C-alpha cells in the first residue's frame, strides 16, 4: 500500500515560514470602532437637535391653535383667526424647515470630515502593514533560501 503524505506537517512548515502579525487587523478594528463611535455621536446629536426642533414647532403650533380656538364676538373674527393661524403656520413651517436643513447640513459636513480623516488613517495603516508584511516575507524568503 502507498503511504499518504502528512499534509498537516507541510502546512505547519509553510505557515511557520510566513508568520502572521495580527496587530494590523487589531489596529484596523480599533480604527473602525472609533469611526463608528464618532459617527454615532454625530447621528445622536442630530437626532437630539431634531427632537428639540420638533418639540418647539409643536408647542408653537399649539399656542397659535389656542389663540384660534378662543370664542369670538363677530363671525368675521373667526375667519380672521383662521387666516392668522394659517399664515403663522406657513411662516413657522418655513423657519423650522430651514432649521432642519441646517441640522442636515451640519451632519453632512461632520460625516464628510470624519470619513476623510478615517480614510487617511486607514491608508496610513494599510501602507505600514504592507511595508511590514513585505519586510517579513523578504526575511522569511531569505531564511528559507539559506536552508
PDB file of C-alpha atoms in Angstrom:
ATOM      1  CA  UNK A   1       0.000   0.000   0.000  1.00  0.00           C
ATOM      2  CA  UNK A   2       1.056   3.515  -0.734  1.00  0.00           C
ATOM      3  CA  UNK A   3       1.741   5.784   2.182  1.00  0.00           C
ATOM      4  CA  UNK A   4      -0.060   9.148   2.108  1.00  0.00           C
ATOM      5  CA  UNK A   5       1.819  12.323   2.805  1.00  0.00           C
ATOM      6  CA  UNK A   6       1.240  14.217   6.037  1.00  0.00           C
ATOM      7  CA  UNK A   7      -0.209  17.470   4.706  1.00  0.00           C
ATOM      8  CA  UNK A   8      -0.662  18.887   8.206  1.00  0.00           C
ATOM      9  CA  UNK A   9       3.107  18.893   8.723  1.00  0.00           C
ATOM     10  CA  UNK A  10       3.629  20.515   5.304  1.00  0.00           C
ATOM     11  CA  UNK A  11       1.080  23.217   6.085  1.00  0.00           C
ATOM     12  CA  UNK A  12       2.557  23.789   9.518  1.00  0.00           C
ATOM     13  CA  UNK A  13       6.018  24.278   7.999  1.00  0.00           C
ATOM     14  CA  UNK A  14       4.578  26.518   5.276  1.00  0.00           C
ATOM     15  CA  UNK A  15       2.641  28.715   7.713  1.00  0.00           C
ATOM     16  CA  UNK A  16       5.590  28.835  10.095  1.00  0.00           C
ATOM     17  CA  UNK A  17       7.764  30.235   7.318  1.00  0.00           C
ATOM     18  CA  UNK A  18       5.355  33.168   6.867  1.00  0.00           C
ATOM     19  CA  UNK A  19       4.396  34.441  10.320  1.00  0.00           C
ATOM     20  CA  UNK A  20       1.194  36.474  10.515  1.00  0.00           C
ATOM     21  CA  UNK A  21       1.157  39.682  12.506  1.00  0.00           C
ATOM     22  CA  UNK A  22      -2.367  40.325  13.785  1.00  0.00           C
ATOM     23  CA  UNK A  23      -1.574  43.806  15.069  1.00  0.00           C
ATOM     24  CA  UNK A  24      -2.571  45.309  11.713  1.00  0.00           C
ATOM     25  CA  UNK A  25      -6.004  43.704  11.994  1.00  0.00           C
ATOM     26  CA  UNK A  26      -6.327  44.864  15.592  1.00  0.00           C
ATOM     27  CA  UNK A  27      -5.423  48.424  14.574  1.00  0.00           C
ATOM     28  CA  UNK A  28      -7.954  48.305  11.723  1.00  0.00           C
ATOM     29  CA  UNK A  29     -10.643  47.081  14.130  1.00  0.00           C
ATOM     30  CA  UNK A  30      -9.838  49.861  16.604  1.00  0.00           C
ATOM     31  CA  UNK A  31      -9.984  52.437  13.806  1.00  0.00           C
ATOM     32  CA  UNK A  32     -13.366  51.110  12.657  1.00  0.00           C
ATOM     33  CA  UNK A  33     -14.698  51.110  16.229  1.00  0.00           C
ATOM     34  CA  UNK A  34     -13.549  54.700  16.753  1.00  0.00           C
ATOM     35  CA  UNK A  35     -15.114  55.763  13.454  1.00  0.00           C
ATOM     36  CA  UNK A  36     -18.376  54.062  14.413  1.00  0.00           C
ATOM     37  CA  UNK A  37     -18.355  55.828  17.775  1.00  0.00           C
ATOM     38  CA  UNK A  38     -17.804  59.240  16.163  1.00  0.00           C
ATOM     39  CA  UNK A  39     -20.471  58.662  13.505  1.00  0.00           C
ATOM     40  CA  UNK A  40     -22.904  57.554  16.208  1.00  0.00           C
ATOM     41  CA  UNK A  41     -22.190  60.740  18.152  1.00  0.00           C
ATOM     42  CA  UNK A  42     -22.974  62.823  15.049  1.00  0.00           C
ATOM     43  CA  UNK A  43     -26.234  60.922  14.470  1.00  0.00           C
ATOM     44  CA  UNK A  44     -27.314  61.127  18.106  1.00  0.00           C
ATOM     45  CA  UNK A  45     -26.555  64.857  18.241  1.00  0.00           C
ATOM     46  CA  UNK A  46     -28.607  65.413  15.081  1.00  0.00           C
ATOM     47  CA  UNK A  47     -31.476  63.350  16.481  1.00  0.00           C
ATOM     48  CA  UNK A  48     -31.441  65.373  19.706  1.00  0.00           C
ATOM     49  CA  UNK A  49     -31.476  68.668  17.806  1.00  0.00           C
ATOM     50  CA  UNK A  50     -34.260  67.436  15.516  1.00  0.00           C
ATOM     51  CA  UNK A  51     -36.312  66.335  18.503  1.00  0.00           C
ATOM     52  CA  UNK A  52     -35.850  69.710  20.195  1.00  0.00           C
ATOM     53  CA  UNK A  53     -36.877  71.454  16.994  1.00  0.00           C
ATOM     54  CA  UNK A  54     -39.950  69.229  16.585  1.00  0.00           C
ATOM     55  CA  UNK A  55     -40.970  69.913  20.181  1.00  0.00           C
ATOM     56  CA  UNK A  56     -40.621  73.664  19.686  1.00  0.00           C
ATOM     57  CA  UNK A  57     -42.616  73.518  16.462  1.00  0.00           C
ATOM     58  CA  UNK A  58     -45.395  71.560  18.186  1.00  0.00           C
ATOM     59  CA  UNK A  59     -45.522  73.978  21.125  1.00  0.00           C
ATOM     60  CA  UNK A  60     -45.625  76.981  18.793  1.00  0.00           C
ATOM     61  CA  UNK A  61     -48.437  75.396  16.774  1.00  0.00           C
ATOM     62  CA  UNK A  62     -50.438  74.603  19.908  1.00  0.00           C
ATOM     63  CA  UNK A  63     -50.006  78.181  21.138  1.00  0.00           C
ATOM     64  CA  UNK A  64     -51.315  79.515  17.822  1.00  0.00           C
ATOM     65  CA  UNK A  65     -54.142  76.986  17.894  1.00  0.00           C
ATOM     66  CA  UNK A  66     -55.145  78.121  21.398  1.00  0.00           C
ATOM     67  CA  UNK A  67     -55.481  81.654  20.062  1.00  0.00           C
ATOM     68  CA  UNK A  68     -57.580  80.462  17.144  1.00  0.00           C
ATOM     69  CA  UNK A  69     -59.915  78.399  19.344  1.00  0.00           C
ATOM     70  CA  UNK A  70     -60.975  81.285  21.582  1.00  0.00           C
ATOM     71  CA  UNK A  71     -64.615  82.407  21.327  1.00  0.00           C
ATOM     72  CA  UNK A  72     -65.201  85.429  19.109  1.00  0.00           C
ATOM     73  CA  UNK A  73     -67.975  88.037  19.183  1.00  0.00           C
ATOM     74  CA  UNK A  74     -68.257  88.538  15.426  1.00  0.00           C
ATOM     75  CA  UNK A  75     -68.451  85.801  12.759  1.00  0.00           C
ATOM     76  CA  UNK A  76     -65.818  87.638  10.681  1.00  0.00           C
ATOM     77  CA  UNK A  77     -63.378  87.304  13.590  1.00  0.00           C
ATOM     78  CA  UNK A  78     -63.439  83.516  13.128  1.00  0.00           C
ATOM     79  CA  UNK A  79     -62.354  83.870   9.503  1.00  0.00           C
ATOM     80  CA  UNK A  80     -59.621  86.318  10.501  1.00  0.00           C
ATOM     81  CA  UNK A  81     -58.480  83.968  13.265  1.00  0.00           C
ATOM     82  CA  UNK A  82     -58.259  81.050  10.775  1.00  0.00           C
ATOM     83  CA  UNK A  83     -56.344  83.223   8.301  1.00  0.00           C
ATOM     84  CA  UNK A  84     -53.926  84.366  11.002  1.00  0.00           C
ATOM     85  CA  UNK A  85     -53.399  80.750  12.100  1.00  0.00           C
ATOM     86  CA  UNK A  86     -52.742  79.588   8.530  1.00  0.00           C
ATOM     87  CA  UNK A  87     -50.283  82.450   7.962  1.00  0.00           C
ATOM     88  CA  UNK A  88     -48.488  81.730  11.236  1.00  0.00           C
ATOM     89  CA  UNK A  89     -48.277  78.011  10.366  1.00  0.00           C
ATOM     90  CA  UNK A  90     -46.824  78.770   6.950  1.00  0.00           C
ATOM     91  CA  UNK A  91     -44.241  81.090   8.478  1.00  0.00           C
ATOM     92  CA  UNK A  92     -43.353  78.581  11.202  1.00  0.00           C
ATOM     93  CA  UNK A  93     -43.046  75.810   8.609  1.00  0.00           C
ATOM     94  CA  UNK A  94     -40.552  77.810   6.581  1.00  0.00           C
ATOM     95  CA  UNK A  95     -38.489  78.675   9.670  1.00  0.00           C
ATOM     96  CA  UNK A  96     -38.464  75.152  11.025  1.00  0.00           C
ATOM     97  CA  UNK A  97     -37.685  73.531   7.664  1.00  0.00           C
ATOM     98  CA  UNK A  98     -34.718  75.896   7.326  1.00  0.00           C
ATOM     99  CA  UNK A  99     -33.578  74.827  10.802  1.00  0.00           C
ATOM    100  CA  UNK A 100     -33.896  71.145   9.801  1.00  0.00           C
ATOM    101  CA  UNK A 101     -31.822  71.902   6.706  1.00  0.00           C
ATOM    102  CA  UNK A 102     -29.098  73.428   8.901  1.00  0.00           C
ATOM    103  CA  UNK A 103     -29.052  70.304  11.067  1.00  0.00           C
ATOM    104  CA  UNK A 104     -28.769  68.106   7.972  1.00  0.00           C
ATOM    105  CA  UNK A 105     -26.016  70.301   6.530  1.00  0.00           C
ATOM    106  CA  UNK A 106     -24.014  70.025   9.770  1.00  0.00           C
ATOM    107  CA  UNK A 107     -24.459  66.242   9.817  1.00  0.00           C
ATOM    108  CA  UNK A 108     -23.254  66.048   6.227  1.00  0.00           C
ATOM    109  CA  UNK A 109     -20.204  68.240   6.902  1.00  0.00           C
ATOM    110  CA  UNK A 110     -19.280  66.314  10.067  1.00  0.00           C
ATOM    111  CA  UNK A 111     -19.696  62.971   8.286  1.00  0.00           C
ATOM    112  CA  UNK A 112     -17.513  64.019   5.354  1.00  0.00           C
ATOM    113  CA  UNK A 113     -14.857  65.274   7.765  1.00  0.00           C
ATOM    114  CA  UNK A 114     -14.910  62.001   9.725  1.00  0.00           C
ATOM    115  CA  UNK A 115     -14.773  59.876   6.566  1.00  0.00           C
ATOM    116  CA  UNK A 116     -11.842  61.881   5.183  1.00  0.00           C
ATOM    117  CA  UNK A 117      -9.934  61.503   8.458  1.00  0.00           C
ATOM    118  CA  UNK A 118     -10.751  57.787   8.641  1.00  0.00           C
ATOM    119  CA  UNK A 119      -9.654  57.283   5.036  1.00  0.00           C
ATOM    120  CA  UNK A 120      -6.337  58.972   5.773  1.00  0.00           C
ATOM    121  CA  UNK A 121      -5.834  56.842   8.907  1.00  0.00           C
ATOM    122  CA  UNK A 122      -6.716  53.624   7.054  1.00  0.00           C
ATOM    123  CA  UNK A 123      -4.379  54.485   4.186  1.00  0.00           C
ATOM    124  CA  UNK A 124      -1.525  55.068   6.615  1.00  0.00           C
ATOM    125  CA  UNK A 125      -2.276  51.823   8.471  1.00  0.00           C
ATOM    126  CA  UNK A 126      -2.526  49.831   5.247  1.00  0.00           C
ATOM    127  CA  UNK A 127       0.751  51.276   3.985  1.00  0.00           C
ATOM    128  CA  UNK A 128       2.501  50.416   7.242  1.00  0.00           C
ATOM    129  CA  UNK A 129       1.025  46.884   7.196  1.00  0.00           C
ATOM    130  CA  UNK A 130       2.126  46.293   3.591  1.00  0.00           C
ATOM    131  CA  UNK A 131       5.635  47.539   4.329  1.00  0.00           C
ATOM    132  CA  UNK A 132       5.890  45.291   7.402  1.00  0.00           C
ATOM    133  CA  UNK A 133       4.492  42.297   5.503  1.00  0.00           C
ATOM    134  CA  UNK A 134       6.962  42.873   2.673  1.00  0.00           C
ATOM    135  CA  UNK A 135       9.829  43.083   5.132  1.00  0.00           C
ATOM    136  CA  UNK A 136       8.687  39.918   6.958  1.00  0.00           C
ATOM    137  CA  UNK A 137       8.136  37.986   3.721  1.00  0.00           C
ATOM    138  CA  UNK A 138      11.547  39.035   2.409  1.00  0.00           C
ATOM    139  CA  UNK A 139      13.180  37.934   5.650  1.00  0.00           C
ATOM    140  CA  UNK A 140      11.310  34.606   5.572  1.00  0.00           C
ATOM    141  CA  UNK A 141      12.252  34.034   1.928  1.00  0.00           C
ATOM    142  CA  UNK A 142      15.929  34.765   2.679  1.00  0.00           C
ATOM    143  CA  UNK A 143      15.770  32.420   5.660  1.00  0.00           C
ATOM    144  CA  UNK A 144      14.185  29.671   3.544  1.00  0.00           C
ATOM    145  CA  UNK A 145      16.741  30.182   0.771  1.00  0.00           C
ATOM    146  CA  UNK A 146      19.584  29.917   3.256  1.00  0.00           C
ATOM    147  CA  UNK A 147      18.451  26.429   4.406  1.00  0.00           C
TER     148      UNK A 147
END
